[in-house]
């Protein structure tokens, strides 16, 4: 099963699809290999990590022999993946699901794969190579009855198979093979346990859970209230985001992966399995607009609860369980296509990123605007945050892009500080936040605006710039339109949007910025920025332009409608962690803005 | 020596035993989960199973404390060291017979060597000395039961004064 070239050993990121159950998620490649799965949770160590190290990472391969074509889709309006393989001798359909427990005693986690013969005969080989602890922990594989078990420490899996051929175990894995004929059905399930005995499911129960899981997702999708343009892309994005919602806490991970590179062979490899407060504003607006009230409420309470530990200072991100400790370390893995280092944890946790405060307070403001109550304690917390912003907005920070160069006075950060104080004043006027310091907030907001007008504008560029005194542009300036820092008819805002497009565009895509960020090498175009441009154009009233761009961008998704963090502009290859929540949020937000503009 | 001392020791001992095994599980040393094992004998609902399981485990802890008490009375002496020895014997009995043989025999969702095609066991059986739940499980189980026995022994001896 080993291939020779690095491109063959590591499928393009475009070839992956995501399945999940609200606690953990797995990447399934087009050729039938599960190359990423963390147990028991999204942010736990991987058991299948071949996407980061094809030799040591571990995988679950289910591979029809002699494939000439593989077509796949999610079952409509679900997160259940269906891949149809055509070979010279027949066709076979594989359905992959991370099942939901439902009623009865179900495995702690369960990855289920159903193989149905459609035409002719197709030889199928499968092999499970569990590698606990990112491939670094000792793994013990035992040929037990009724199913083989692999374990390491407190985590174990059982390879439960039915009609999938004779099962062989060796020190490295559990394998089998069978022939799928028209009308036959085989079932393979990986039952996982963590800190408890394994649940060994009956075949009928696995089959029932696959169907019930698909039904749950269909039911969830029908609750989405969006009826505007690009509905299919919006629904797919919502389904992808739902897979990033960590159900036990309500937190939303930025992506389910770590260290998928922003440049092949480069060092820009980060762990995104945390919940960024920055995404809160986009997330809440999107969830509320889509009618996902339960998820919006859970997320709101999660981030207000998580930030309690650090208020009035707000961390850049929090662990999915609300914790703050996320030390960055590197793993001795080869990396995707030898892109090293492979990092877990994230050093950006220690950075000052002032824009976070604006996005947090704006999220609270939106939540209240939608009629949700705000407790007195939360109101006091918002007042403390506003006071904190008054004291700290003059400091340089690392900004939205978490650059690892020296802190600067980022224009976007200052503007978001203004947003924090503006929304705090509005909330105070509405009686939701103690108004005692409102006059100071208004006064400091005015000072921020003067700073941005005087120090963050370049006459030479005719535009706002990335940071005070610089001449570079960055795509976060588009958020000045989206976050309503300036009104749509502001000449400076319109000039800035035009300048950003002029200088950062690469086809329909946008680069994040020009200029040094403290890291070696370049990167692809940042997909979310391109959707921000769509939204900014819609807000400025340039709807035809925005529509054309939106159509181009929607076409850049992979065959199952997912986006990575970045897209290589010339080849369309995906780069960075996959799928990235912020991109899907930006897509939803852009579509909603277009729909609103049309209305 | 008094029954009340035995019951108080049984309660505290079970608390320590449960906490020790739970800590072992959190530390990734074992997948032994006594409340889960006991509770799933009553229900297939995970949340309820844990609640029932904790209740059953504490009842069992009190019952075993009474057995220990009877043994102390027969021997005419009690103390933490003797309780420790009882605990070791208790752990060996649990690992080889009670949880390994008797629990699967009565647990409706756990397989045994005699399970046939007409049954669909759901739960992983513990195996000899509970080794299926991790290599450190026998040691942890023994230490936890020895602590339980020592506490019961100390309480029974203390209640005599």
PDB file of N, CA, C and O in Angstrom, chain A residues 220 224-245 252 279 281-292 295 366 482 527-528 530-532 534-536 538-539 550 553-554 561-563 580-597:
ATOM      1  N   UNK A 220     -31.452  18.258  10.887  1.00  0.00           N
ATOM      2  CA  UNK A 220     -30.774  19.488  11.319  1.00  0.00           C
ATOM      3  C   UNK A 220     -30.750  20.503  10.175  1.00  0.00           C
ATOM      4  O   UNK A 220     -30.989  21.693  10.383  1.00  0.00           O
ATOM      5  N   UNK A 224     -32.391  24.956   9.021  1.00  0.00           N
ATOM      6  CA  UNK A 224     -31.687  26.166   8.592  1.00  0.00           C
ATOM      7  C   UNK A 224     -32.672  27.066   7.857  1.00  0.00           C
ATOM      8  O   UNK A 224     -33.354  26.629   6.935  1.00  0.00           O
ATOM      9  N   UNK A 225     -32.709  28.318   8.273  1.00  0.00           N
ATOM     10  CA  UNK A 225     -33.763  29.193   7.762  1.00  0.00           C
ATOM     11  C   UNK A 225     -33.332  29.993   6.537  1.00  0.00           C
ATOM     12  O   UNK A 225     -34.132  30.740   5.983  1.00  0.00           O
ATOM     13  N   UNK A 226     -32.106  29.841   6.101  1.00  0.00           N
ATOM     14  CA  UNK A 226     -31.613  30.671   4.994  1.00  0.00           C
ATOM     15  C   UNK A 226     -32.288  30.283   3.676  1.00  0.00           C
ATOM     16  O   UNK A 226     -32.338  29.099   3.317  1.00  0.00           O
ATOM     17  N   UNK A 227     -32.794  31.258   2.956  1.00  0.00           N
ATOM     18  CA  UNK A 227     -33.490  30.975   1.700  1.00  0.00           C
ATOM     19  C   UNK A 227     -32.901  31.773   0.541  1.00  0.00           C
ATOM     20  O   UNK A 227     -33.482  31.811  -0.539  1.00  0.00           O
ATOM     21  N   UNK A 228     -31.762  32.419   0.762  1.00  0.00           N
ATOM     22  CA  UNK A 228     -31.205  33.303  -0.251  1.00  0.00           C
ATOM     23  C   UNK A 228     -30.380  32.577  -1.301  1.00  0.00           C
ATOM     24  O   UNK A 228     -30.447  31.348  -1.433  1.00  0.00           O
ATOM     25  N   UNK A 229     -29.602  33.337  -2.047  1.00  0.00           N
ATOM     26  CA  UNK A 229     -28.785  32.752  -3.114  1.00  0.00           C
ATOM     27  C   UNK A 229     -27.669  31.870  -2.554  1.00  0.00           C
ATOM     28  O   UNK A 229     -27.306  32.000  -1.387  1.00  0.00           O
ATOM     29  N   UNK A 230     -27.153  31.000  -3.409  1.00  0.00           N
ATOM     30  CA  UNK A 230     -26.078  30.060  -3.061  1.00  0.00           C
ATOM     31  C   UNK A 230     -26.467  29.219  -1.836  1.00  0.00           C
ATOM     32  O   UNK A 230     -25.659  28.956  -0.957  1.00  0.00           O
ATOM     33  N   UNK A 231     -27.718  28.808  -1.799  1.00  0.00           N
ATOM     34  CA  UNK A 231     -28.183  28.081  -0.602  1.00  0.00           C
ATOM     35  C   UNK A 231     -27.401  26.777  -0.393  1.00  0.00           C
ATOM     36  O   UNK A 231     -27.082  26.422   0.745  1.00  0.00           O
ATOM     37  N   UNK A 232     -27.109  26.064  -1.486  1.00  0.00           N
ATOM     38  CA  UNK A 232     -26.387  24.791  -1.318  1.00  0.00           C
ATOM     39  C   UNK A 232     -25.042  25.011  -0.634  1.00  0.00           C
ATOM     40  O   UNK A 232     -24.653  24.255   0.265  1.00  0.00           O
ATOM     41  N   UNK A 233     -24.339  26.058  -1.076  1.00  0.00           N
ATOM     42  CA  UNK A 233     -23.023  26.339  -0.468  1.00  0.00           C
ATOM     43  C   UNK A 233     -23.185  26.771   0.980  1.00  0.00           C
ATOM     44  O   UNK A 233     -22.365  26.417   1.841  1.00  0.00           O
ATOM     45  N   UNK A 234     -24.231  27.521   1.270  1.00  0.00           N
ATOM     46  CA  UNK A 234     -24.466  27.970   2.640  1.00  0.00           C
ATOM     47  C   UNK A 234     -24.795  26.772   3.535  1.00  0.00           C
ATOM     48  O   UNK A 234     -24.268  26.652   4.655  1.00  0.00           O
ATOM     49  N   UNK A 235     -25.646  25.872   3.050  1.00  0.00           N
ATOM     50  CA  UNK A 235     -26.011  24.705   3.856  1.00  0.00           C
ATOM     51  C   UNK A 235     -24.791  23.817   4.079  1.00  0.00           C
ATOM     52  O   UNK A 235     -24.549  23.323   5.190  1.00  0.00           O
ATOM     53  N   UNK A 236     -23.999  23.620   3.038  1.00  0.00           N
ATOM     54  CA  UNK A 236     -22.789  22.798   3.217  1.00  0.00           C
ATOM     55  C   UNK A 236     -21.850  23.442   4.231  1.00  0.00           C
ATOM     56  O   UNK A 236     -21.247  22.769   5.071  1.00  0.00           O
ATOM     57  N   UNK A 237     -21.734  24.773   4.139  1.00  0.00           N
ATOM     58  CA  UNK A 237     -20.858  25.469   5.090  1.00  0.00           C
ATOM     59  C   UNK A 237     -21.387  25.335   6.512  1.00  0.00           C
ATOM     60  O   UNK A 237     -20.617  25.140   7.461  1.00  0.00           O
ATOM     61  N   UNK A 238     -22.700  25.424   6.661  1.00  0.00           N
ATOM     62  CA  UNK A 238     -23.284  25.277   7.998  1.00  0.00           C
ATOM     63  C   UNK A 238     -23.038  23.866   8.527  1.00  0.00           C
ATOM     64  O   UNK A 238     -22.720  23.684   9.712  1.00  0.00           O
ATOM     65  N   UNK A 239     -23.168  22.877   7.656  1.00  0.00           N
ATOM     66  CA  UNK A 239     -22.913  21.493   8.081  1.00  0.00           C
ATOM     67  C   UNK A 239     -21.446  21.311   8.464  1.00  0.00           C
ATOM     68  O   UNK A 239     -21.125  20.616   9.442  1.00  0.00           O
ATOM     69  N   UNK A 240     -20.555  21.935   7.703  1.00  0.00           N
ATOM     70  CA  UNK A 240     -19.127  21.841   8.038  1.00  0.00           C
ATOM     71  C   UNK A 240     -18.853  22.500   9.388  1.00  0.00           C
ATOM     72  O   UNK A 240     -18.106  21.972  10.216  1.00  0.00           O
ATOM     73  N   UNK A 241     -19.479  23.671   9.606  1.00  0.00           N
ATOM     74  CA  UNK A 241     -19.289  24.357  10.887  1.00  0.00           C
ATOM     75  C   UNK A 241     -19.832  23.533  12.041  1.00  0.00           C
ATOM     76  O   UNK A 241     -19.241  23.487  13.123  1.00  0.00           O
ATOM     77  N   UNK A 242     -20.949  22.869  11.800  1.00  0.00           N
ATOM     78  CA  UNK A 242     -21.544  22.057  12.870  1.00  0.00           C
ATOM     79  C   UNK A 242     -20.578  20.941  13.285  1.00  0.00           C
ATOM     80  O   UNK A 242     -20.557  20.538  14.450  1.00  0.00           O
ATOM     81  N   UNK A 243     -19.773  20.457  12.332  1.00  0.00           N
ATOM     82  CA  UNK A 243     -18.776  19.443  12.686  1.00  0.00           C
ATOM     83  C   UNK A 243     -17.653  20.024  13.540  1.00  0.00           C
ATOM     84  O   UNK A 243     -16.927  19.280  14.194  1.00  0.00           O
ATOM     85  N   UNK A 244     -17.505  21.338  13.498  1.00  0.00           N
ATOM     86  CA  UNK A 244     -16.461  21.975  14.298  1.00  0.00           C
ATOM     87  C   UNK A 244     -16.974  22.395  15.672  1.00  0.00           C
ATOM     88  O   UNK A 244     -16.202  22.839  16.520  1.00  0.00           O
ATOM     89  N   UNK A 245     -18.287  22.295  15.866  1.00  0.00           N
ATOM     90  CA  UNK A 245     -18.856  22.598  17.185  1.00  0.00           C
ATOM     91  C   UNK A 245     -18.550  21.431  18.113  1.00  0.00           C
ATOM     92  O   UNK A 245     -18.932  20.296  17.845  1.00  0.00           O
ATOM     93  N   UNK A 252     -16.320  26.218  19.421  1.00  0.00           N
ATOM     94  CA  UNK A 252     -16.239  25.931  17.991  1.00  0.00           C
ATOM     95  C   UNK A 252     -14.778  25.986  17.575  1.00  0.00           C
ATOM     96  O   UNK A 252     -14.127  27.028  17.701  1.00  0.00           O
ATOM     97  N   UNK A 279     -13.465  34.686  16.115  1.00  0.00           N
ATOM     98  CA  UNK A 279     -14.508  34.157  15.240  1.00  0.00           C
ATOM     99  C   UNK A 279     -15.904  34.351  15.832  1.00  0.00           C
ATOM    100  O   UNK A 279     -16.903  34.104  15.164  1.00  0.00           O
ATOM    101  N   UNK A 281     -17.810  36.876  16.648  1.00  0.00           N
ATOM    102  CA  UNK A 281     -18.754  37.791  16.028  1.00  0.00           C
ATOM    103  C   UNK A 281     -19.349  37.179  14.761  1.00  0.00           C
ATOM    104  O   UNK A 281     -20.567  37.148  14.577  1.00  0.00           O
ATOM    105  N   UNK A 282     -18.462  36.672  13.895  1.00  0.00           N
ATOM    106  CA  UNK A 282     -18.938  36.031  12.660  1.00  0.00           C
ATOM    107  C   UNK A 282     -19.823  34.838  12.988  1.00  0.00           C
ATOM    108  O   UNK A 282     -20.849  34.601  12.367  1.00  0.00           O
ATOM    109  N   UNK A 283     -19.362  34.079  13.967  1.00  0.00           N
ATOM    110  CA  UNK A 283     -20.059  32.841  14.283  1.00  0.00           C
ATOM    111  C   UNK A 283     -21.465  33.136  14.788  1.00  0.00           C
ATOM    112  O   UNK A 283     -22.437  32.551  14.313  1.00  0.00           O
ATOM    113  N   UNK A 284     -21.563  34.053  15.723  1.00  0.00           N
ATOM    114  CA  UNK A 284     -22.885  34.328  16.286  1.00  0.00           C
ATOM    115  C   UNK A 284     -23.815  34.904  15.228  1.00  0.00           C
ATOM    116  O   UNK A 284     -24.971  34.500  15.138  1.00  0.00           O
ATOM    117  N   UNK A 285     -23.308  35.829  14.432  1.00  0.00           N
ATOM    118  CA  UNK A 285     -24.170  36.413  13.405  1.00  0.00           C
ATOM    119  C   UNK A 285     -24.650  35.334  12.440  1.00  0.00           C
ATOM    120  O   UNK A 285     -25.831  35.259  12.099  1.00  0.00           O
ATOM    121  N   UNK A 286     -23.710  34.465  12.036  1.00  0.00           N
ATOM    122  CA  UNK A 286     -24.087  33.420  11.081  1.00  0.00           C
ATOM    123  C   UNK A 286     -25.090  32.457  11.697  1.00  0.00           C
ATOM    124  O   UNK A 286     -26.103  32.113  11.070  1.00  0.00           O
ATOM    125  N   UNK A 287     -24.817  32.011  12.922  1.00  0.00           N
ATOM    126  CA  UNK A 287     -25.726  31.054  13.559  1.00  0.00           C
ATOM    127  C   UNK A 287     -27.110  31.663  13.746  1.00  0.00           C
ATOM    128  O   UNK A 287     -28.130  31.015  13.482  1.00  0.00           O
ATOM    129  N   UNK A 288     -27.124  32.929  14.171  1.00  0.00           N
ATOM    130  CA  UNK A 288     -28.420  33.569  14.391  1.00  0.00           C
ATOM    131  C   UNK A 288     -29.167  33.766  13.080  1.00  0.00           C
ATOM    132  O   UNK A 288     -30.368  33.537  12.986  1.00  0.00           O
ATOM    133  N   UNK A 289     -28.432  34.154  12.043  1.00  0.00           N
ATOM    134  CA  UNK A 289     -29.079  34.374  10.740  1.00  0.00           C
ATOM    135  C   UNK A 289     -29.585  33.063  10.140  1.00  0.00           C
ATOM    136  O   UNK A 289     -30.559  33.042   9.415  1.00  0.00           O
ATOM    137  N   UNK A 290     -28.880  31.972  10.455  1.00  0.00           N
ATOM    138  CA  UNK A 290     -29.284  30.678   9.891  1.00  0.00           C
ATOM    139  C   UNK A 290     -30.386  30.012  10.711  1.00  0.00           C
ATOM    140  O   UNK A 290     -30.899  28.970  10.335  1.00  0.00           O
ATOM    141  N   UNK A 291     -30.716  30.615  11.841  1.00  0.00           N
ATOM    142  CA  UNK A 291     -31.761  30.024  12.672  1.00  0.00           C
ATOM    143  C   UNK A 291     -31.255  28.974  13.637  1.00  0.00           C
ATOM    144  O   UNK A 291     -32.052  28.224  14.209  1.00  0.00           O
ATOM    145  N   UNK A 292     -29.934  28.899  13.805  1.00  0.00           N
ATOM    146  CA  UNK A 292     -29.365  27.905  14.738  1.00  0.00           C
ATOM    147  C   UNK A 292     -29.329  28.510  16.139  1.00  0.00           C
ATOM    148  O   UNK A 292     -28.258  28.809  16.680  1.00  0.00           O
ATOM    149  N   UNK A 295     -27.342  26.438  18.922  1.00  0.00           N
ATOM    150  CA  UNK A 295     -25.892  26.502  18.787  1.00  0.00           C
ATOM    151  C   UNK A 295     -25.382  27.895  19.144  1.00  0.00           C
ATOM    152  O   UNK A 295     -24.323  28.053  19.764  1.00  0.00           O
ATOM    153  N   UNK A 366     -24.681  41.820  19.069  1.00  0.00           N
ATOM    154  CA  UNK A 366     -25.575  41.140  18.118  1.00  0.00           C
ATOM    155  C   UNK A 366     -26.537  40.209  18.836  1.00  0.00           C
ATOM    156  O   UNK A 366     -27.716  40.106  18.485  1.00  0.00           O
ATOM    157  N   UNK A 482     -17.256  45.602   6.971  1.00  0.00           N
ATOM    158  CA  UNK A 482     -18.153  44.546   7.480  1.00  0.00           C
ATOM    159  C   UNK A 482     -18.571  44.815   8.917  1.00  0.00           C
ATOM    160  O   UNK A 482     -19.713  44.568   9.300  1.00  0.00           O
ATOM    161  N   UNK A 527      -8.533  32.224   1.841  1.00  0.00           N
ATOM    162  CA  UNK A 527      -9.864  32.078   1.246  1.00  0.00           C
ATOM    163  C   UNK A 527     -10.900  32.977   1.925  1.00  0.00           C
ATOM    164  O   UNK A 527     -11.765  33.552   1.256  1.00  0.00           O
ATOM    165  N   UNK A 528     -10.810  33.139   3.251  1.00  0.00           N
ATOM    166  CA  UNK A 528     -11.864  33.924   3.917  1.00  0.00           C
ATOM    167  C   UNK A 528     -11.812  35.381   3.468  1.00  0.00           C
ATOM    168  O   UNK A 528     -12.852  36.041   3.364  1.00  0.00           O
ATOM    169  N   UNK A 530     -11.271  36.541   0.606  1.00  0.00           N
ATOM    170  CA  UNK A 530     -11.970  36.697  -0.667  1.00  0.00           C
ATOM    171  C   UNK A 530     -13.477  36.834  -0.431  1.00  0.00           C
ATOM    172  O   UNK A 530     -14.147  37.634  -1.096  1.00  0.00           O
ATOM    173  N   UNK A 531     -13.999  36.062   0.527  1.00  0.00           N
ATOM    174  CA  UNK A 531     -15.420  36.203   0.855  1.00  0.00           C
ATOM    175  C   UNK A 531     -15.689  37.527   1.568  1.00  0.00           C
ATOM    176  O   UNK A 531     -16.764  38.115   1.430  1.00  0.00           O
ATOM    177  N   UNK A 532     -14.711  37.997   2.347  1.00  0.00           N
ATOM    178  CA  UNK A 532     -14.877  39.323   2.962  1.00  0.00           C
ATOM    179  C   UNK A 532     -15.017  40.393   1.876  1.00  0.00           C
ATOM    180  O   UNK A 532     -15.784  41.330   2.033  1.00  0.00           O
ATOM    181  N   UNK A 534     -16.298  39.977  -1.060  1.00  0.00           N
ATOM    182  CA  UNK A 534     -17.673  39.885  -1.565  1.00  0.00           C
ATOM    183  C   UNK A 534     -18.613  40.668  -0.649  1.00  0.00           C
ATOM    184  O   UNK A 534     -19.434  41.479  -1.113  1.00  0.00           O
ATOM    185  N   UNK A 535     -18.473  40.428   0.647  1.00  0.00           N
ATOM    186  CA  UNK A 535     -19.375  41.078   1.601  1.00  0.00           C
ATOM    187  C   UNK A 535     -19.167  42.589   1.605  1.00  0.00           C
ATOM    188  O   UNK A 535     -20.142  43.354   1.645  1.00  0.00           O
ATOM    189  N   UNK A 536     -17.910  42.990   1.537  1.00  0.00           N
ATOM    190  CA  UNK A 536     -17.629  44.432   1.522  1.00  0.00           C
ATOM    191  C   UNK A 536     -18.237  45.074   0.276  1.00  0.00           C
ATOM    192  O   UNK A 536     -18.845  46.156   0.351  1.00  0.00           O
ATOM    193  N   UNK A 538     -20.804  44.031  -1.388  1.00  0.00           N
ATOM    194  CA  UNK A 538     -22.265  44.054  -1.212  1.00  0.00           C
ATOM    195  C   UNK A 538     -22.672  45.216  -0.314  1.00  0.00           C
ATOM    196  O   UNK A 538     -23.657  45.916  -0.601  1.00  0.00           O
ATOM    197  N   UNK A 539     -21.902  45.419   0.748  1.00  0.00           N
ATOM    198  CA  UNK A 539     -22.224  46.516   1.676  1.00  0.00           C
ATOM    199  C   UNK A 539     -22.076  47.875   0.980  1.00  0.00           C
ATOM    200  O   UNK A 539     -22.857  48.788   1.203  1.00  0.00           O
ATOM    201  N   UNK A 550     -18.539  36.126  -6.022  1.00  0.00           N
ATOM    202  CA  UNK A 550     -19.078  35.034  -5.199  1.00  0.00           C
ATOM    203  C   UNK A 550     -19.182  33.750  -6.032  1.00  0.00           C
ATOM    204  O   UNK A 550     -18.809  32.665  -5.558  1.00  0.00           O
ATOM    205  N   UNK A 553     -15.824  32.237  -6.434  1.00  0.00           N
ATOM    206  CA  UNK A 553     -15.294  31.656  -5.198  1.00  0.00           C
ATOM    207  C   UNK A 553     -16.005  30.357  -4.836  1.00  0.00           C
ATOM    208  O   UNK A 553     -15.367  29.400  -4.378  1.00  0.00           O
ATOM    209  N   UNK A 554     -17.309  30.313  -5.022  1.00  0.00           N
ATOM    210  CA  UNK A 554     -18.048  29.089  -4.713  1.00  0.00           C
ATOM    211  C   UNK A 554     -17.537  27.938  -5.582  1.00  0.00           C
ATOM    212  O   UNK A 554     -17.475  26.786  -5.147  1.00  0.00           O
ATOM    213  N   UNK A 561     -17.668  20.488  -1.475  1.00  0.00           N
ATOM    214  CA  UNK A 561     -18.085  21.805  -0.988  1.00  0.00           C
ATOM    215  C   UNK A 561     -17.299  22.362   0.172  1.00  0.00           C
ATOM    216  O   UNK A 561     -17.743  23.298   0.833  1.00  0.00           O
ATOM    217  N   UNK A 562     -16.099  21.820   0.422  1.00  0.00           N
ATOM    218  CA  UNK A 562     -15.307  22.292   1.556  1.00  0.00           C
ATOM    219  C   UNK A 562     -14.128  23.149   1.093  1.00  0.00           C
ATOM    220  O   UNK A 562     -13.655  23.007  -0.041  1.00  0.00           O
ATOM    221  N   UNK A 563     -13.668  24.002   2.022  1.00  0.00           N
ATOM    222  CA  UNK A 563     -12.522  24.867   1.746  1.00  0.00           C
ATOM    223  C   UNK A 563     -11.449  24.681   2.803  1.00  0.00           C
ATOM    224  O   UNK A 563     -11.759  24.527   3.991  1.00  0.00           O
ATOM    225  N   UNK A 580     -11.496  24.877   7.070  1.00  0.00           N
ATOM    226  CA  UNK A 580     -11.351  25.963   8.029  1.00  0.00           C
ATOM    227  C   UNK A 580     -12.688  26.648   8.265  1.00  0.00           C
ATOM    228  O   UNK A 580     -13.367  27.073   7.325  1.00  0.00           O
ATOM    229  N   UNK A 581     -13.039  26.753   9.524  1.00  0.00           N
ATOM    230  CA  UNK A 581     -14.334  27.314   9.885  1.00  0.00           C
ATOM    231  C   UNK A 581     -14.492  28.750   9.433  1.00  0.00           C
ATOM    232  O   UNK A 581     -15.564  29.141   8.954  1.00  0.00           O
ATOM    233  N   UNK A 582     -13.427  29.553   9.557  1.00  0.00           N
ATOM    234  CA  UNK A 582     -13.552  30.966   9.233  1.00  0.00           C
ATOM    235  C   UNK A 582     -13.927  31.172   7.766  1.00  0.00           C
ATOM    236  O   UNK A 582     -14.673  32.095   7.428  1.00  0.00           O
ATOM    237  N   UNK A 583     -13.421  30.319   6.886  1.00  0.00           N
ATOM    238  CA  UNK A 583     -13.766  30.442   5.462  1.00  0.00           C
ATOM    239  C   UNK A 583     -15.260  30.184   5.281  1.00  0.00           C
ATOM    240  O   UNK A 583     -15.966  30.925   4.579  1.00  0.00           O
ATOM    241  N   UNK A 584     -15.736  29.127   5.913  1.00  0.00           N
ATOM    242  CA  UNK A 584     -17.150  28.799   5.758  1.00  0.00           C
ATOM    243  C   UNK A 584     -18.036  29.855   6.422  1.00  0.00           C
ATOM    244  O   UNK A 584     -19.119  30.164   5.921  1.00  0.00           O
ATOM    245  N   UNK A 585     -17.542  30.419   7.524  1.00  0.00           N
ATOM    246  CA  UNK A 585     -18.277  31.522   8.141  1.00  0.00           C
ATOM    247  C   UNK A 585     -18.343  32.721   7.199  1.00  0.00           C
ATOM    248  O   UNK A 585     -19.388  33.363   7.064  1.00  0.00           O
ATOM    249  N   UNK A 586     -17.205  33.021   6.583  1.00  0.00           N
ATOM    250  CA  UNK A 586     -17.156  34.167   5.674  1.00  0.00           C
ATOM    251  C   UNK A 586     -18.070  33.941   4.478  1.00  0.00           C
ATOM    252  O   UNK A 586     -18.722  34.874   3.992  1.00  0.00           O
ATOM    253  N   UNK A 587     -18.129  32.684   4.003  1.00  0.00           N
ATOM    254  CA  UNK A 587     -19.030  32.375   2.883  1.00  0.00           C
ATOM    255  C   UNK A 587     -20.478  32.638   3.289  1.00  0.00           C
ATOM    256  O   UNK A 587     -21.239  33.285   2.561  1.00  0.00           O
ATOM    257  N   UNK A 588     -20.844  32.134   4.454  1.00  0.00           N
ATOM    258  CA  UNK A 588     -22.219  32.316   4.922  1.00  0.00           C
ATOM    259  C   UNK A 588     -22.515  33.808   5.094  1.00  0.00           C
ATOM    260  O   UNK A 588     -23.559  34.311   4.656  1.00  0.00           O
ATOM    261  N   UNK A 589     -21.570  34.510   5.713  1.00  0.00           N
ATOM    262  CA  UNK A 589     -21.769  35.928   5.974  1.00  0.00           C
ATOM    263  C   UNK A 589     -21.920  36.711   4.673  1.00  0.00           C
ATOM    264  O   UNK A 589     -22.764  37.615   4.556  1.00  0.00           O
ATOM    265  N   UNK A 590     -21.089  36.342   3.682  1.00  0.00           N
ATOM    266  CA  UNK A 590     -21.171  37.020   2.380  1.00  0.00           C
ATOM    267  C   UNK A 590     -22.516  36.747   1.721  1.00  0.00           C
ATOM    268  O   UNK A 590     -23.162  37.662   1.174  1.00  0.00           O
ATOM    269  N   UNK A 591     -22.963  35.502   1.769  1.00  0.00           N
ATOM    270  CA  UNK A 591     -24.246  35.150   1.153  1.00  0.00           C
ATOM    271  C   UNK A 591     -25.387  35.895   1.842  1.00  0.00           C
ATOM    272  O   UNK A 591     -26.299  36.416   1.172  1.00  0.00           O
ATOM    273  N   UNK A 592     -25.320  35.975   3.162  1.00  0.00           N
ATOM    274  CA  UNK A 592     -26.371  36.683   3.903  1.00  0.00           C
ATOM    275  C   UNK A 592     -26.358  38.168   3.543  1.00  0.00           C
ATOM    276  O   UNK A 592     -27.412  38.780   3.357  1.00  0.00           O
ATOM    277  N   UNK A 593     -25.160  38.729   3.418  1.00  0.00           N
ATOM    278  CA  UNK A 593     -25.059  40.146   3.048  1.00  0.00           C
ATOM    279  C   UNK A 593     -25.643  40.383   1.664  1.00  0.00           C
ATOM    280  O   UNK A 593     -26.348  41.380   1.426  1.00  0.00           O
ATOM    281  N   UNK A 594     -25.343  39.453   0.749  1.00  0.00           N
ATOM    282  CA  UNK A 594     -25.892  39.593  -0.616  1.00  0.00           C
ATOM    283  C   UNK A 594     -27.409  39.484  -0.584  1.00  0.00           C
ATOM    284  O   UNK A 594     -28.123  40.232  -1.269  1.00  0.00           O
ATOM    285  N   UNK A 595     -27.892  38.545   0.205  1.00  0.00           N
ATOM    286  CA  UNK A 595     -29.334  38.349   0.314  1.00  0.00           C
ATOM    287  C   UNK A 595     -29.978  39.609   0.895  1.00  0.00           C
ATOM    288  O   UNK A 595     -31.019  40.081   0.409  1.00  0.00           O
ATOM    289  N   UNK A 596     -29.303  40.171   1.919  1.00  0.00           N
ATOM    290  CA  UNK A 596     -29.812  41.389   2.530  1.00  0.00           C
ATOM    291  C   UNK A 596     -29.793  42.563   1.559  1.00  0.00           C
ATOM    292  O   UNK A 596     -30.746  43.337   1.489  1.00  0.00           O
ATOM    293  N   UNK A 597     -28.710  42.626   0.778  1.00  0.00           N
ATOM    294  CA  UNK A 597     -28.593  43.706  -0.204  1.00  0.00           C
ATOM    295  C   UNK A 597     -29.685  43.590  -1.251  1.00  0.00           C
ATOM    296  O   UNK A 597     -30.249  44.594  -1.711  1.00  0.00           O
TER     297      UNK A 597
END
